[in-house]
């Protein structure tokens, strides 16, 4: 696989923008109406933010937003993967934004110079550099993803619910997971930044209650991780399984591993020139937080809501000893016999 060089046509940064518009919303509701009859008959329960979550093939989905059960069903019916695509899969709050930045930076390292007038990572949210798979299907097609190869997408969809064309395409997929206690606490702070959008607040006790039952969008957390872990151990050249904690501990070596896996290994010359460290710095929490101080990713979702403290083990400040023990017990039972540690 060749590395795009500086002579490849550049995508203007303006093309990376994925703003809502009325026309797209109309297309979206037409498309989604098709699935309503079906999913409203699925088992449902109240979960995150008091939303009705629907159970489909063992996982819970919300409805009527871009990350919905309708979107997932529409993707299953229509999405066409390319064998050169790269997919980044995560449970929400597990480091999605970071892995998007890293993979975008690795793949495009010869396309964008490290200057703040051209490099998208110095201008915009990593979520706009690597679109969610969901956005593609709802008509908000960013020109960037078609203009450049490989196409980069991210998704929170569980492995078994991915569109068949992804499963059969032979493309590469990176999965990143994170300590479920830090994931819960990250959800907690993020959710309460979305008051304008949802007009609800959840206490940590309320969130703990639904989270530990798996009643979150794309939950249960544990089953999501287990599925990707299993397929990664069966197909290690196609699916790379990473943890947020390992990435944090040894970012430079993990970036090299990631680059190799993706087919974009660093040359000796690049390493000697400090290219790996440059990418680590470009995608660091501090840098991305600074770039995303202002503005909204979507209506009611501020860019800065994706950058809180980026710590390993920060759950300590918000969870009680009892909550921690309950989550540890669930994790121990669910991950029994698997080499997953945080
Ligand atoms: N560059 C970088 N390095 C390390 N950590 C980072 C980085 N960018 C974001 N974060 C932290 O990731 C948490 C948000 O998770 P996600 O990006 O998965 O959220 S989302 O699913 O896209 O909504 C959230 O974690 P918490 O700080 O614990 O809430 C972010 O702070």
Short mmCIF file of N, CA, C and O and ligand atoms in Angstrom, two decimals, residues 91-98 127 132 156 178 186 190 244 248 283-285 288 306-311, ligand 1:
data_model
loop_
_atom_site.label_atom_id
_atom_site.label_comp_id
_atom_site.label_asym_id
_atom_site.label_seq_id
_atom_site.Cartn_x
_atom_site.Cartn_y
_atom_site.Cartn_z
N UNK A 91 -16.29 1.35 21.77
CA UNK A 91 -17.43 1.72 22.59
C UNK A 91 -17.29 3.22 22.79
O UNK A 91 -16.15 3.71 22.96
N UNK A 92 -18.39 3.99 22.79
CA UNK A 92 -18.25 5.41 23.06
C UNK A 92 -17.45 5.64 24.35
O UNK A 92 -17.54 4.85 25.29
N UNK A 93 -16.65 6.69 24.34
CA UNK A 93 -15.87 7.14 25.51
C UNK A 93 -14.65 6.28 25.80
O UNK A 93 -14.11 6.30 26.91
N UNK A 94 -14.22 5.53 24.79
CA UNK A 94 -13.07 4.64 24.99
C UNK A 94 -11.81 5.15 24.30
O UNK A 94 -10.82 4.42 24.21
N UNK A 95 -11.87 6.37 23.76
CA UNK A 95 -10.68 6.90 23.07
C UNK A 95 -10.89 7.05 21.57
O UNK A 95 -9.92 7.15 20.80
N UNK A 96 -12.14 7.09 21.15
CA UNK A 96 -12.50 7.22 19.73
C UNK A 96 -11.81 8.43 19.09
O UNK A 96 -11.18 8.30 18.02
N UNK A 97 -11.92 9.57 19.73
CA UNK A 97 -11.40 10.82 19.16
C UNK A 97 -9.89 10.72 18.98
O UNK A 97 -9.34 11.15 17.96
N UNK A 98 -9.25 10.13 19.95
CA UNK A 98 -7.78 9.99 19.92
C UNK A 98 -7.34 9.04 18.80
O UNK A 98 -6.44 9.36 18.02
N UNK A 127 -13.14 14.17 14.78
CA UNK A 127 -14.38 13.53 14.30
C UNK A 127 -14.76 14.01 12.91
O UNK A 127 -15.55 13.36 12.23
N UNK A 132 -17.89 9.32 11.31
CA UNK A 132 -18.58 8.12 11.77
C UNK A 132 -19.25 7.48 10.56
O UNK A 132 -19.77 8.16 9.69
N UNK A 156 -19.34 2.83 16.28
CA UNK A 156 -19.54 2.20 17.60
C UNK A 156 -20.35 0.91 17.43
O UNK A 156 -20.72 0.27 18.42
N UNK A 178 -11.34 0.50 26.67
CA UNK A 178 -10.83 1.25 27.82
C UNK A 178 -11.45 0.68 29.09
O UNK A 178 -12.57 0.13 29.04
N UNK A 186 -16.46 8.92 32.06
CA UNK A 186 -16.37 9.80 30.89
C UNK A 186 -17.77 10.06 30.31
O UNK A 186 -18.12 11.19 29.97
N UNK A 190 -19.61 13.71 29.98
CA UNK A 190 -20.03 14.07 28.61
C UNK A 190 -21.54 14.30 28.56
O UNK A 190 -22.02 15.30 28.05
N UNK A 244 -6.84 1.62 25.55
CA UNK A 244 -6.52 3.03 25.81
C UNK A 244 -5.34 3.11 26.77
O UNK A 244 -4.42 3.92 26.59
N UNK A 248 -1.73 4.84 26.21
CA UNK A 248 -1.31 5.94 27.07
C UNK A 248 0.10 5.67 27.63
O UNK A 248 0.92 6.56 27.74
N UNK A 283 -1.22 14.56 18.05
CA UNK A 283 -2.48 13.95 18.51
C UNK A 283 -2.60 13.92 20.02
O UNK A 283 -3.48 13.23 20.56
N UNK A 284 -1.72 14.60 20.71
CA UNK A 284 -1.77 14.55 22.17
C UNK A 284 -3.05 15.18 22.68
O UNK A 284 -3.64 16.06 22.02
N UNK A 285 -3.45 14.76 23.86
CA UNK A 285 -4.64 15.30 24.50
C UNK A 285 -4.55 16.83 24.58
O UNK A 285 -5.48 17.54 24.21
N UNK A 288 -4.93 18.50 21.04
CA UNK A 288 -6.28 18.42 20.47
C UNK A 288 -7.26 19.24 21.30
O UNK A 288 -8.17 19.88 20.76
N UNK A 306 -15.38 16.53 23.93
CA UNK A 306 -14.64 15.29 23.66
C UNK A 306 -13.27 15.27 24.35
O UNK A 306 -12.52 14.31 24.21
N UNK A 307 -12.95 16.37 25.04
CA UNK A 307 -11.63 16.46 25.68
C UNK A 307 -11.82 16.94 27.11
O UNK A 307 -12.02 18.12 27.35
N UNK A 308 -11.80 16.02 28.05
CA UNK A 308 -12.04 16.40 29.44
C UNK A 308 -10.73 16.35 30.20
O UNK A 308 -10.09 17.36 30.39
N UNK A 309 -10.30 15.11 30.61
CA UNK A 309 -8.99 15.06 31.28
C UNK A 309 -8.07 13.98 30.73
O UNK A 309 -6.87 14.01 30.96
N UNK A 310 -8.65 13.02 29.99
CA UNK A 310 -7.82 12.02 29.30
C UNK A 310 -6.89 11.24 30.21
O UNK A 310 -5.76 10.93 29.83
N UNK A 311 -7.38 10.86 31.40
CA UNK A 311 -6.51 10.16 32.37
C UNK A 311 -6.83 8.68 32.43
O UNK A 311 -7.98 8.28 32.21
N1 LIG B 1 -5.75 12.83 22.46
C1 LIG B 1 -6.27 12.21 23.49
N2 LIG B 1 -5.51 11.45 24.29
C2 LIG B 1 -6.04 10.81 25.36
N3 LIG B 1 -7.36 10.86 25.70
C3 LIG B 1 -8.16 11.60 24.91
C4 LIG B 1 -7.67 12.29 23.78
N4 LIG B 1 -8.71 12.93 23.20
C5 LIG B 1 -9.80 12.67 23.94
N5 LIG B 1 -9.48 11.87 24.97
C6 LIG B 1 -10.36 11.36 26.03
O1 LIG B 1 -11.21 10.34 25.48
C7 LIG B 1 -12.48 10.38 26.15
C8 LIG B 1 -13.59 10.59 25.13
O2 LIG B 1 -13.80 9.35 24.52
P1 LIG B 1 -14.22 9.20 22.99
O3 LIG B 1 -13.32 10.00 22.17
O4 LIG B 1 -14.29 7.74 22.74
O5 LIG B 1 -15.68 9.83 22.99
S1 LIG B 1 -16.72 9.63 21.80
O6 LIG B 1 -17.11 8.24 21.81
O7 LIG B 1 -16.10 10.03 20.56
O8 LIG B 1 -17.85 10.50 22.17
C9 LIG B 1 -12.42 11.52 27.14
O9 LIG B 1 -11.97 10.92 28.35
P2 LIG B 1 -12.24 11.55 29.79
O10 LIG B 1 -11.32 12.71 29.90
O11 LIG B 1 -11.90 10.46 30.77
O12 LIG B 1 -13.67 11.93 29.86
C10 LIG B 1 -11.35 12.40 26.53
O13 LIG B 1 -10.76 13.29 27.44
#
